[in-house]
Coordinates of C-alpha atoms in Angstrom, one line a residue:
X1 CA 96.2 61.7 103.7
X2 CA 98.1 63.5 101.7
X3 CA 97.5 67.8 101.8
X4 CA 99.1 70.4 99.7
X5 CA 100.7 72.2 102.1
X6 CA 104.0 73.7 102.7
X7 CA 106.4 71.5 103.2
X8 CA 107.6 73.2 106.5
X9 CA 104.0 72.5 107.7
X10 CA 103.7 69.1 107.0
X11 CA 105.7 67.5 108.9
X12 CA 104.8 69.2 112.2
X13 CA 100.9 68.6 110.7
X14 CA 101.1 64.9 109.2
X15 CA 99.8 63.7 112.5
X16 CA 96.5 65.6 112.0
X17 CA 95.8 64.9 109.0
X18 CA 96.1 61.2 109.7
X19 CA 92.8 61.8 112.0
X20 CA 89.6 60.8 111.2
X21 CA 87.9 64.3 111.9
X22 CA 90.1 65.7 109.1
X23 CA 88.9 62.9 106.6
X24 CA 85.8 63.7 107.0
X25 CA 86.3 67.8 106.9
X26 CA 88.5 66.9 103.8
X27 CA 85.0 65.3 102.2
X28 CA 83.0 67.8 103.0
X29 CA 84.6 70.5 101.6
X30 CA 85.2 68.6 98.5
X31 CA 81.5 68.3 98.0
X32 CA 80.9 71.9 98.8
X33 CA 83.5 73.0 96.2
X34 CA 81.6 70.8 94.2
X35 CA 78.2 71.6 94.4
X36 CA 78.5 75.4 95.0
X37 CA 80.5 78.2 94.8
X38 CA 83.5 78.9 98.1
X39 CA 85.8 80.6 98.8
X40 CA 88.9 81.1 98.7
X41 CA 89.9 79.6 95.5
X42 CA 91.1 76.1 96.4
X43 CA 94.4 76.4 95.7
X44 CA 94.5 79.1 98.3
X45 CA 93.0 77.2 101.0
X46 CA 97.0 76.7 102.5
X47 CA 97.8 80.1 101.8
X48 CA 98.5 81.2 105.0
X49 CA 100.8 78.2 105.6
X50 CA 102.6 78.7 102.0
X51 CA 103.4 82.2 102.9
X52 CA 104.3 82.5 106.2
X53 CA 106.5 78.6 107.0
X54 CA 106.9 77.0 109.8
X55 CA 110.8 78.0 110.5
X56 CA 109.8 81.7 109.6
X57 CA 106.5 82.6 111.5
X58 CA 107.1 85.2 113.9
X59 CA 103.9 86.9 114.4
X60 CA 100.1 85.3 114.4
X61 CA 97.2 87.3 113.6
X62 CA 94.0 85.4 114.4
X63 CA 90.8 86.0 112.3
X64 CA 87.6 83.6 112.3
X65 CA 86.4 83.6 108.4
X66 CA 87.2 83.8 105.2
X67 CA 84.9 86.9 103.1
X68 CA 82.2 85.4 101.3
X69 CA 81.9 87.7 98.6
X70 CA 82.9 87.1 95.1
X71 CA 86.6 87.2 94.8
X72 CA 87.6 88.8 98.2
X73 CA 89.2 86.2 99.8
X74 CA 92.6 84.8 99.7
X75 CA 93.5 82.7 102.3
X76 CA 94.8 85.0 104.5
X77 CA 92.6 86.3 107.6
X78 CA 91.3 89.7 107.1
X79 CA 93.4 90.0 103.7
X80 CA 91.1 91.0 100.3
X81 CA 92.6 90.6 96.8
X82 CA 94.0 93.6 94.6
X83 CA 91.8 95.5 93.2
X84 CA 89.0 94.9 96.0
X85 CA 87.3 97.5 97.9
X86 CA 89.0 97.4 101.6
X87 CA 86.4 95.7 104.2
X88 CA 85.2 97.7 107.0
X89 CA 87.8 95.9 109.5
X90 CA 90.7 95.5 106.9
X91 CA 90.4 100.0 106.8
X92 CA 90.3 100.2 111.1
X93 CA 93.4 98.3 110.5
X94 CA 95.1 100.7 108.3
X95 CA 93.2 103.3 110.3
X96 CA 95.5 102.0 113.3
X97 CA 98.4 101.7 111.6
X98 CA 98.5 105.5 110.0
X99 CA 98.2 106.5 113.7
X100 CA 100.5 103.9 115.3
X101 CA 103.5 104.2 113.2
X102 CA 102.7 107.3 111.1
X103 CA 102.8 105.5 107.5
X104 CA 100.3 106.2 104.9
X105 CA 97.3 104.4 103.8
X106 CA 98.1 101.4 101.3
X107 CA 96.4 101.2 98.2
X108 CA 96.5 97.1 98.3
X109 CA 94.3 95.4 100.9
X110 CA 96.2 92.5 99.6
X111 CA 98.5 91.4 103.0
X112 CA 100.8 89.1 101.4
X113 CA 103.8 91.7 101.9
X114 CA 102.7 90.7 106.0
X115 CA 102.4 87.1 105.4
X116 CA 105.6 87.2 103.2
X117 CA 107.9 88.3 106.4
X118 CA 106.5 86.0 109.2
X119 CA 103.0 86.9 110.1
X120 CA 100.5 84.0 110.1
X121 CA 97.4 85.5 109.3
X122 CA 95.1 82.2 110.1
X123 CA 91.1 82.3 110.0
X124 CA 90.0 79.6 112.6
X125 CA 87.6 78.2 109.3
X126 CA 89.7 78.2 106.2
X127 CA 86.9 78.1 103.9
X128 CA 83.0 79.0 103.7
X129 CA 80.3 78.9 101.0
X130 CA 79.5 82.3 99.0
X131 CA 77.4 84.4 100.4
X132 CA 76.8 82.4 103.4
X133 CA 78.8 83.5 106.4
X134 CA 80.1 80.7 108.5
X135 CA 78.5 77.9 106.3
X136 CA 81.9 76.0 107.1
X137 CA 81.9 76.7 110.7
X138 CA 81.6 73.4 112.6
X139 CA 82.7 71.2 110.0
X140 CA 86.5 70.4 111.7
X141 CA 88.1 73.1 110.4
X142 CA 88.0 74.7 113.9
X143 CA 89.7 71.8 115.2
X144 CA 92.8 71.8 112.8
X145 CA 93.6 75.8 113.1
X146 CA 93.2 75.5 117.0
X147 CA 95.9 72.3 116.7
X148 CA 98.1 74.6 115.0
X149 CA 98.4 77.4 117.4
X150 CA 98.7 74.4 119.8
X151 CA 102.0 73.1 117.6
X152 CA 103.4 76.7 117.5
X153 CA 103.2 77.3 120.9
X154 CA 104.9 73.7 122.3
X155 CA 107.4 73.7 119.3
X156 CA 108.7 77.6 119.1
X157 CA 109.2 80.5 121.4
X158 CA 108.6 84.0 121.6
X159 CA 106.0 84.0 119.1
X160 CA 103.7 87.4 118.6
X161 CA 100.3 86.5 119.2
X162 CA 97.9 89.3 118.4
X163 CA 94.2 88.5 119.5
X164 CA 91.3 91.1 118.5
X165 CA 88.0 90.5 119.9
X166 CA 86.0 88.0 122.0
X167 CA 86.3 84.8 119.0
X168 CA 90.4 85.3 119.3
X169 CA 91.1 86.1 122.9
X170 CA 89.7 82.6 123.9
X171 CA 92.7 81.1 121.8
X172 CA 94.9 82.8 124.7
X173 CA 94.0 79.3 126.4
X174 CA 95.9 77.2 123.5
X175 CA 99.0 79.6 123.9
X176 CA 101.7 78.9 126.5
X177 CA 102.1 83.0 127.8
X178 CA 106.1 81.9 129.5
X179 CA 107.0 81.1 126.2
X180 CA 105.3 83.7 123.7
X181 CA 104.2 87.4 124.1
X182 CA 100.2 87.7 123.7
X183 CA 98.3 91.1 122.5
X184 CA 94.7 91.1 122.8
X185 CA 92.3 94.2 122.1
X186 CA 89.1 94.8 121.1
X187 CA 88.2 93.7 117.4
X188 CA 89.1 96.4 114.7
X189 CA 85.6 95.7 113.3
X190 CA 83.3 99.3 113.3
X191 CA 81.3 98.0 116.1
X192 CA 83.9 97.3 118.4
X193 CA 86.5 100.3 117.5
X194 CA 83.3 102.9 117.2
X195 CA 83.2 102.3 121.0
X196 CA 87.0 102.6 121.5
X197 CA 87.9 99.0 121.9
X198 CA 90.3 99.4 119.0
X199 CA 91.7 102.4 118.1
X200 CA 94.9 103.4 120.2
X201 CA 96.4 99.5 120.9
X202 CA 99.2 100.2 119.2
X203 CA 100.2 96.8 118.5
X204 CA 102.1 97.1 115.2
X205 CA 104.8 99.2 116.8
X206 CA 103.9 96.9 120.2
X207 CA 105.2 94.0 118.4
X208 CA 107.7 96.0 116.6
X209 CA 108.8 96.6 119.9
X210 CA 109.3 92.9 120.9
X211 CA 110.7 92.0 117.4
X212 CA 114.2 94.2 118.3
X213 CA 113.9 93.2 121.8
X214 CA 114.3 89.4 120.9
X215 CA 116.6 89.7 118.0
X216 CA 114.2 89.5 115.4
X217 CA 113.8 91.5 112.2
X218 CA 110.3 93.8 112.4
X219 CA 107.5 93.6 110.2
X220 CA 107.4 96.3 107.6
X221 CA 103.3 96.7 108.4

């Protein structure tokens, strides 16, 4: 079957996509972008994948799925289009960041600039139906994302993993911890930060931190 993916992807993917759980994920989301309105834009279903390749992923930022609201998402966990108002989470994160490394507020909720220099910002469901949270939960797409962190942990090495709340810790069991460097915390939603799982993890500078360490550029967060 063939996927538009990055190339870099592909061929560490092809195998999956040969499966027949992936056919018939493929088909339903076909109808759903059919019959109703999803999200993100299909073109930007891969656009974690066409940002951050293969060879160049450093860091991975695990979200669960995409926003459902009308023009928010863009393929890239926790990530809202220019122009959008900044999602509860998406501003703990910022929140986190003006603490942990002293840098301003952005303007842009837009984290392309991340996924530009390495960080794989991957929702475990890549798509959903608007206005209907987790309506593409279930469907396979589960079972693709959690075979990719599988492939980056047996094929790289000293990869950043960086896993906020309950959903993303249990990916820890996917991730092979003598090769790569895991950071879990509390999610940065209000919820979980309002009761202090969140605030004070410092794991942009963390991971900073482990970038120099092992040779690597850091991210400019």
């Amino acid at each position: 079957m063939q996927v538009n993916i990055h190339s870099s992807w592909k061929s560490h993917l092809q195998s999956e996509f040969q499966l027949p759980y992936f056919s018939a994920l493929t088909s339903f989301v076909r109808s759903e972008y059919r019959g109703h309105s999803c999200f993100p834009p299909g073109k930007q279903i891969f656009s974690a994948f066409d940002h951050s390749p293969f060879n160049q992923t450093k860091v991975v930022i695990i979200g669960q799925d995409p926003y459902h609201g009308t023009g928010q998402a863009n393929g890239l966990c926790f990530s809202v289009n220019d122009g959008f108002p900044h999602p509860p989470s998406l501003i703990n994160i910022f929140k986190e960041i003006e603490t942990d490394l002293g840098k301003s507020y952005p303007k842009s909720g837009n984290l392309e600039r991340w996924a530009d220099q390495g960080v794989l910002l991957l929702n475990a469901t890549l798509t959903v139906r608007e206005a209907e949270a987790g309506s593409h939960q279930g469907k396979g797409w589960e079972v693709f994302t959690d075979a990719v962190i599988r492939k980056l942990s047996e094929e790289k090495k000293g990869l950043i993993f960086l896993l906020w709340g309950g959903f993303a810790k249990k990916k820890s069991t996917l991730i092979d911890a003598s090769k790569h460097h895991i950071l879990t915390s509390g999610h940065p939603s209000p919820l979980s930060a309002n009761r202090g799982y969140w605030f004070g993890n410092r794991h942009f500078s963390r991971t900073n931190e482990i970038l120099l360490k092992i040779n690597k550029t850091p991210i400019d967060w």
